[in-house]
Every structure is written in structure tokens, then in C-alpha cells.
């Protein structure tokens, strides 16, 4: 059982009433899901190991295989489980540099934003991409083999769309990667 399941269950219970379409702008009623402790346990298990069998999940949570399968299928259908992935070691594949690129938009029109987002998403080195509120408009996480790879990325990025300001920070060490949501780990 995920060690934080009771904490998550309490948060979900309290937030179930706070997160409604009426009280939270941008949240549709269909986006709010009810989860019981079995759901939380299942999500924690499959998040930690996407290759776990239905039989193993059923044994770990104390439900039948059919009940577990139906819940997992429901999570997939509702978008709770977006996809299943394998986490690779970037260094073993020759990617030794992680860059965090902060971008200030040249303008804030819908057309510019769409063009910029499409341009960034077309660059294969981009592994994460966020629009922000604050002193910068976007942050782009880029995985590269070396500084020359960053220079190539930068030239491609700045040639695709006009930008006001670009600043970059490079990771010098990895403290933690919390691939599974911490509150669902077991």
C-alpha cells in the first residue's frame, strides 16, 4: 500500500468539495474525479511500475483481477492515466547536459503564442515546455549531448520566432527526479 495513501485520501476528500466547476474557474465538472483508497493504491502501484500485471495489482490492493482491470481501464478512459512510459538514463544515451531556457515573449497575441509553441514543439531536444506567470513567459527544458548541442538548439530556436529575451541555466547536478507523484508512491 502506498505509505502516503491516507494523506492523499484526506486531501482528495477535502478538495472534492473545493474543486468544482462553480468554485474553480477553468475546472469543468468532468475534470473532477472521486477516488477511494483502492483507486489511490492502484494509481500508486501503476505509476511506480507501468509493467506491473493486473494479477500483481489485485494481490497488492486486495481486489479481484477483474475489479482492478475495470478501474485501470476507467482511469485510462477518463484521462487519469495519460500514458505508460519507461524512464531512460539520459547519460547512458549520450545526453549529458540539461538546460532550462527562460523566454520572454516578443508579444502576447494568440498568433505569436501559437507560432512560438509550434516552433518549440518541433525541436526534438525539448523534453518539457511550460507557459508561466511571472517574470518570464515560458520555460523550456532541453536535453542535449553537450554545449555545442545547446548552441545548435539555441540557433534553431531563435531562428524560428522573434523573442524579446532568452536566458539559460544549466543543471550541474541532479538532486531528485520525482517521476511518480510523491503522494502516490508506495
PDB file of N, CA and C in Angstrom, residues 128-185:
ATOM      1  N   UNK A 128      10.491  19.167 -21.921  1.00  0.00           N
ATOM      2  CA  UNK A 128       9.394  19.761 -21.166  1.00  0.00           C
ATOM      3  C   UNK A 128       9.256  21.211 -21.607  1.00  0.00           C
ATOM      4  N   UNK A 129       8.029  21.720 -21.528  1.00  0.00           N
ATOM      5  CA  UNK A 129       7.762  23.064 -22.039  1.00  0.00           C
ATOM      6  C   UNK A 129       6.559  23.610 -21.283  1.00  0.00           C
ATOM      7  N   UNK A 130       6.730  24.748 -20.604  1.00  0.00           N
ATOM      8  CA  UNK A 130       5.673  25.322 -19.779  1.00  0.00           C
ATOM      9  C   UNK A 130       5.474  26.802 -20.103  1.00  0.00           C
ATOM     10  N   UNK A 131       4.231  27.237 -20.052  1.00  0.00           N
ATOM     11  CA  UNK A 131       3.902  28.660 -20.076  1.00  0.00           C
ATOM     12  C   UNK A 131       3.770  29.084 -18.621  1.00  0.00           C
ATOM     13  N   UNK A 132       4.360  30.223 -18.271  1.00  0.00           N
ATOM     14  CA  UNK A 132       4.435  30.642 -16.887  1.00  0.00           C
ATOM     15  C   UNK A 132       3.731  31.970 -16.632  1.00  0.00           C
ATOM     16  N   UNK A 133       3.470  32.210 -15.369  1.00  0.00           N
ATOM     17  CA  UNK A 133       3.071  33.532 -14.899  1.00  0.00           C
ATOM     18  C   UNK A 133       4.255  34.029 -14.073  1.00  0.00           C
ATOM     19  N   UNK A 134       4.668  35.243 -14.294  1.00  0.00           N
ATOM     20  CA  UNK A 134       5.805  35.775 -13.547  1.00  0.00           C
ATOM     21  C   UNK A 134       6.723  36.575 -14.439  1.00  0.00           C
ATOM     22  N   UNK A 135       8.002  36.595 -14.086  1.00  0.00           N
ATOM     23  CA  UNK A 135       8.961  37.446 -14.795  1.00  0.00           C
ATOM     24  C   UNK A 135       9.364  36.913 -16.162  1.00  0.00           C
ATOM     25  N   UNK A 136       9.133  35.635 -16.431  1.00  0.00           N
ATOM     26  CA  UNK A 136       9.353  35.070 -17.763  1.00  0.00           C
ATOM     27  C   UNK A 136       8.048  34.423 -18.223  1.00  0.00           C
ATOM     28  N   UNK A 137       7.930  34.283 -19.520  1.00  0.00           N
ATOM     29  CA  UNK A 137       6.680  33.760 -20.078  1.00  0.00           C
ATOM     30  C   UNK A 137       6.686  32.249 -20.293  1.00  0.00           C
ATOM     31  N   UNK A 138       7.866  31.709 -20.604  1.00  0.00           N
ATOM     32  CA  UNK A 138       7.980  30.277 -20.881  1.00  0.00           C
ATOM     33  C   UNK A 138       9.278  29.745 -20.278  1.00  0.00           C
ATOM     34  N   UNK A 139       9.258  28.463 -19.924  1.00  0.00           N
ATOM     35  CA  UNK A 139      10.488  27.756 -19.591  1.00  0.00           C
ATOM     36  C   UNK A 139      10.503  26.469 -20.420  1.00  0.00           C
ATOM     37  N   UNK A 140      11.661  26.208 -20.981  1.00  0.00           N
ATOM     38  CA  UNK A 140      11.837  25.039 -21.844  1.00  0.00           C
ATOM     39  C   UNK A 140      12.956  24.200 -21.242  1.00  0.00           C
ATOM     40  N   UNK A 141      12.685  22.940 -20.997  1.00  0.00           N
ATOM     41  CA  UNK A 141      13.720  22.013 -20.526  1.00  0.00           C
ATOM     42  C   UNK A 141      14.224  21.233 -21.733  1.00  0.00           C
ATOM     43  N   UNK A 142      15.545  21.291 -21.908  1.00  0.00           N
ATOM     44  CA  UNK A 142      16.152  20.715 -23.104  1.00  0.00           C
ATOM     45  C   UNK A 142      17.213  19.703 -22.690  1.00  0.00           C
ATOM     46  N   UNK A 143      17.240  18.564 -23.351  1.00  0.00           N
ATOM     47  CA  UNK A 143      18.223  17.511 -23.103  1.00  0.00           C
ATOM     48  C   UNK A 143      19.176  17.455 -24.294  1.00  0.00           C
ATOM     49  N   UNK A 144      20.469  17.608 -23.997  1.00  0.00           N
ATOM     50  CA  UNK A 144      21.468  17.760 -25.057  1.00  0.00           C
ATOM     51  C   UNK A 144      22.725  16.956 -24.758  1.00  0.00           C
ATOM     52  N   UNK A 145      23.504  16.655 -25.795  1.00  0.00           N
ATOM     53  CA  UNK A 145      24.747  15.910 -25.545  1.00  0.00           C
ATOM     54  C   UNK A 145      25.834  16.774 -24.899  1.00  0.00           C
ATOM     55  N   UNK A 146      25.898  18.060 -25.272  1.00  0.00           N
ATOM     56  CA  UNK A 146      26.985  18.916 -24.799  1.00  0.00           C
ATOM     57  C   UNK A 146      26.666  20.369 -25.117  1.00  0.00           C
ATOM     58  N   UNK A 147      27.608  21.273 -24.819  1.00  0.00           N
ATOM     59  CA  UNK A 147      27.387  22.696 -25.035  1.00  0.00           C
ATOM     60  C   UNK A 147      27.241  23.028 -26.521  1.00  0.00           C
ATOM     61  N   UNK A 148      27.923  22.303 -27.379  1.00  0.00           N
ATOM     62  CA  UNK A 148      27.759  22.512 -28.827  1.00  0.00           C
ATOM     63  C   UNK A 148      26.327  22.159 -29.243  1.00  0.00           C
ATOM     64  N   UNK A 149      25.766  21.144 -28.624  1.00  0.00           N
ATOM     65  CA  UNK A 149      24.374  20.782 -28.881  1.00  0.00           C
ATOM     66  C   UNK A 149      23.431  21.895 -28.445  1.00  0.00           C
ATOM     67  N   UNK A 150      23.773  22.529 -27.319  1.00  0.00           N
ATOM     68  CA  UNK A 150      22.955  23.665 -26.871  1.00  0.00           C
ATOM     69  C   UNK A 150      23.038  24.809 -27.871  1.00  0.00           C
ATOM     70  N   UNK A 151      24.241  25.086 -28.358  1.00  0.00           N
ATOM     71  CA  UNK A 151      24.412  26.172 -29.319  1.00  0.00           C
ATOM     72  C   UNK A 151      23.556  25.918 -30.561  1.00  0.00           C
ATOM     73  N   UNK A 152      23.537  24.702 -31.044  1.00  0.00           N
ATOM     74  CA  UNK A 152      22.699  24.355 -32.205  1.00  0.00           C
ATOM     75  C   UNK A 152      21.222  24.560 -31.882  1.00  0.00           C
ATOM     76  N   UNK A 153      20.806  24.083 -30.705  1.00  0.00           N
ATOM     77  CA  UNK A 153      19.412  24.265 -30.265  1.00  0.00           C
ATOM     78  C   UNK A 153      19.060  25.755 -30.236  1.00  0.00           C
ATOM     79  N   UNK A 154      19.918  26.555 -29.631  1.00  0.00           N
ATOM     80  CA  UNK A 154      19.677  27.990 -29.480  1.00  0.00           C
ATOM     81  C   UNK A 154      19.515  28.664 -30.841  1.00  0.00           C
ATOM     82  N   UNK A 155      20.365  28.311 -31.773  1.00  0.00           N
ATOM     83  CA  UNK A 155      20.285  28.891 -33.124  1.00  0.00           C
ATOM     84  C   UNK A 155      18.973  28.518 -33.805  1.00  0.00           C
ATOM     85  N   UNK A 156      18.556  27.281 -33.645  1.00  0.00           N
ATOM     86  CA  UNK A 156      17.279  26.849 -34.231  1.00  0.00           C
ATOM     87  C   UNK A 156      16.126  27.611 -33.576  1.00  0.00           C
ATOM     88  N   UNK A 157      16.123  27.662 -32.244  1.00  0.00           N
ATOM     89  CA  UNK A 157      15.046  28.333 -31.517  1.00  0.00           C
ATOM     90  C   UNK A 157      14.918  29.796 -31.938  1.00  0.00           C
ATOM     91  N   UNK A 158      16.024  30.503 -31.930  1.00  0.00           N
ATOM     92  CA  UNK A 158      15.962  31.939 -32.227  1.00  0.00           C
ATOM     93  C   UNK A 158      15.731  32.246 -33.705  1.00  0.00           C
ATOM     94  N   UNK A 159      15.923  31.261 -34.569  1.00  0.00           N
ATOM     95  CA  UNK A 159      15.649  31.485 -35.991  1.00  0.00           C
ATOM     96  C   UNK A 159      14.180  31.267 -36.334  1.00  0.00           C
ATOM     97  N   UNK A 160      13.446  30.581 -35.467  1.00  0.00           N
ATOM     98  CA  UNK A 160      12.058  30.224 -35.785  1.00  0.00           C
ATOM     99  C   UNK A 160      11.049  31.319 -35.447  1.00  0.00           C
ATOM    100  N   UNK A 161      11.375  32.145 -34.434  1.00  0.00           N
ATOM    101  CA  UNK A 161      10.412  33.151 -33.988  1.00  0.00           C
ATOM    102  C   UNK A 161      11.164  34.268 -33.254  1.00  0.00           C
ATOM    103  N   UNK A 162      10.629  35.491 -33.346  1.00  0.00           N
ATOM    104  CA  UNK A 162      11.248  36.633 -32.675  1.00  0.00           C
ATOM    105  C   UNK A 162      10.988  36.552 -31.167  1.00  0.00           C
ATOM    106  N   UNK A 163      12.061  36.703 -30.371  1.00  0.00           N
ATOM    107  CA  UNK A 163      11.971  36.645 -28.918  1.00  0.00           C
ATOM    108  C   UNK A 163      12.513  37.941 -28.327  1.00  0.00           C
ATOM    109  N   UNK A 164      11.993  38.338 -27.166  1.00  0.00           N
ATOM    110  CA  UNK A 164      12.478  39.539 -26.500  1.00  0.00           C
ATOM    111  C   UNK A 164      13.736  39.248 -25.706  1.00  0.00           C
ATOM    112  N   UNK A 165      13.707  38.161 -24.949  1.00  0.00           N
ATOM    113  CA  UNK A 165      14.844  37.829 -24.088  1.00  0.00           C
ATOM    114  C   UNK A 165      14.898  36.325 -23.874  1.00  0.00           C
ATOM    115  N   UNK A 166      16.098  35.784 -23.926  1.00  0.00           N
ATOM    116  CA  UNK A 166      16.313  34.363 -23.670  1.00  0.00           C
ATOM    117  C   UNK A 166      17.464  34.254 -22.678  1.00  0.00           C
ATOM    118  N   UNK A 167      17.244  33.533 -21.583  1.00  0.00           N
ATOM    119  CA  UNK A 167      18.333  33.258 -20.641  1.00  0.00           C
ATOM    120  C   UNK A 167      18.300  31.763 -20.325  1.00  0.00           C
ATOM    121  N   UNK A 168      19.459  31.212 -20.045  1.00  0.00           N
ATOM    122  CA  UNK A 168      19.568  29.772 -19.852  1.00  0.00           C
ATOM    123  C   UNK A 168      20.345  29.454 -18.590  1.00  0.00           C
ATOM    124  N   UNK A 169      19.883  28.433 -17.888  1.00  0.00           N
ATOM    125  CA  UNK A 169      20.612  27.855 -16.753  1.00  0.00           C
ATOM    126  C   UNK A 169      20.887  26.405 -17.096  1.00  0.00           C
ATOM    127  N   UNK A 170      22.052  25.929 -16.670  1.00  0.00           N
ATOM    128  CA  UNK A 170      22.427  24.539 -16.931  1.00  0.00           C
ATOM    129  C   UNK A 170      22.448  23.772 -15.618  1.00  0.00           C
ATOM    130  N   UNK A 171      21.891  22.570 -15.638  1.00  0.00           N
ATOM    131  CA  UNK A 171      21.921  21.716 -14.456  1.00  0.00           C
ATOM    132  C   UNK A 171      23.345  21.222 -14.246  1.00  0.00           C
ATOM    133  N   UNK A 172      23.833  21.341 -13.012  1.00  0.00           N
ATOM    134  CA  UNK A 172      25.175  20.832 -12.694  1.00  0.00           C
ATOM    135  C   UNK A 172      25.093  19.574 -11.840  1.00  0.00           C
ATOM    136  N   UNK A 173      23.920  19.257 -11.369  1.00  0.00           N
ATOM    137  CA  UNK A 173      23.720  18.040 -10.595  1.00  0.00           C
ATOM    138  C   UNK A 173      22.248  17.742 -10.466  1.00  0.00           C
ATOM    139  N   UNK A 174      21.926  16.471 -10.359  1.00  0.00           N
ATOM    140  CA  UNK A 174      20.554  16.022 -10.219  1.00  0.00           C
ATOM    141  C   UNK A 174      20.330  15.670  -8.754  1.00  0.00           C
ATOM    142  N   UNK A 175      19.496  16.427  -8.080  1.00  0.00           N
ATOM    143  CA  UNK A 175      19.193  16.159  -6.672  1.00  0.00           C
ATOM    144  C   UNK A 175      18.108  15.092  -6.564  1.00  0.00           C
ATOM    145  N   UNK A 176      17.039  15.255  -7.333  1.00  0.00           N
ATOM    146  CA  UNK A 176      15.938  14.285  -7.297  1.00  0.00           C
ATOM    147  C   UNK A 176      15.082  14.437  -8.539  1.00  0.00           C
ATOM    148  N   UNK A 177      14.607  13.324  -9.016  1.00  0.00           N
ATOM    149  CA  UNK A 177      13.588  13.317 -10.059  1.00  0.00           C
ATOM    150  C   UNK A 177      12.431  12.522  -9.482  1.00  0.00           C
ATOM    151  N   UNK A 178      11.333  13.192  -9.249  1.00  0.00           N
ATOM    152  CA  UNK A 178      10.152  12.550  -8.680  1.00  0.00           C
ATOM    153  C   UNK A 178       9.195  12.186  -9.800  1.00  0.00           C
ATOM    154  N   UNK A 179       9.554  11.178 -10.584  1.00  0.00           N
ATOM    155  CA  UNK A 179       8.692  10.785 -11.698  1.00  0.00           C
ATOM    156  C   UNK A 179       7.294  10.417 -11.203  1.00  0.00           C
ATOM    157  N   UNK A 180       7.173   9.522 -10.221  1.00  0.00           N
ATOM    158  CA  UNK A 180       5.828   9.303  -9.683  1.00  0.00           C
ATOM    159  C   UNK A 180       5.452  10.465  -8.774  1.00  0.00           C
ATOM    160  N   UNK A 181       4.167  10.841  -8.770  1.00  0.00           N
ATOM    161  CA  UNK A 181       3.728  11.854  -7.830  1.00  0.00           C
ATOM    162  C   UNK A 181       4.061  11.346  -6.436  1.00  0.00           C
ATOM    163  N   UNK A 182       4.748  12.143  -5.621  1.00  0.00           N
ATOM    164  CA  UNK A 182       5.181  11.671  -4.305  1.00  0.00           C
ATOM    165  C   UNK A 182       4.036  11.150  -3.437  1.00  0.00           C
ATOM    166  N   UNK A 183       2.857  11.742  -3.559  1.00  0.00           N
ATOM    167  CA  UNK A 183       1.751  11.339  -2.705  1.00  0.00           C
ATOM    168  C   UNK A 183       1.127  10.013  -3.122  1.00  0.00           C
ATOM    169  N   UNK A 184       1.569   9.429  -4.248  1.00  0.00           N
ATOM    170  CA  UNK A 184       1.018   8.146  -4.675  1.00  0.00           C
ATOM    171  C   UNK A 184       2.034   7.021  -4.562  1.00  0.00           C
ATOM    172  N   UNK A 185       3.256   7.335  -4.142  1.00  0.00           N
ATOM    173  CA  UNK A 185       4.291   6.301  -4.065  1.00  0.00           C
ATOM    174  C   UNK A 185       3.965   5.337  -2.941  1.00  0.00           C
TER     175      UNK A 185
END
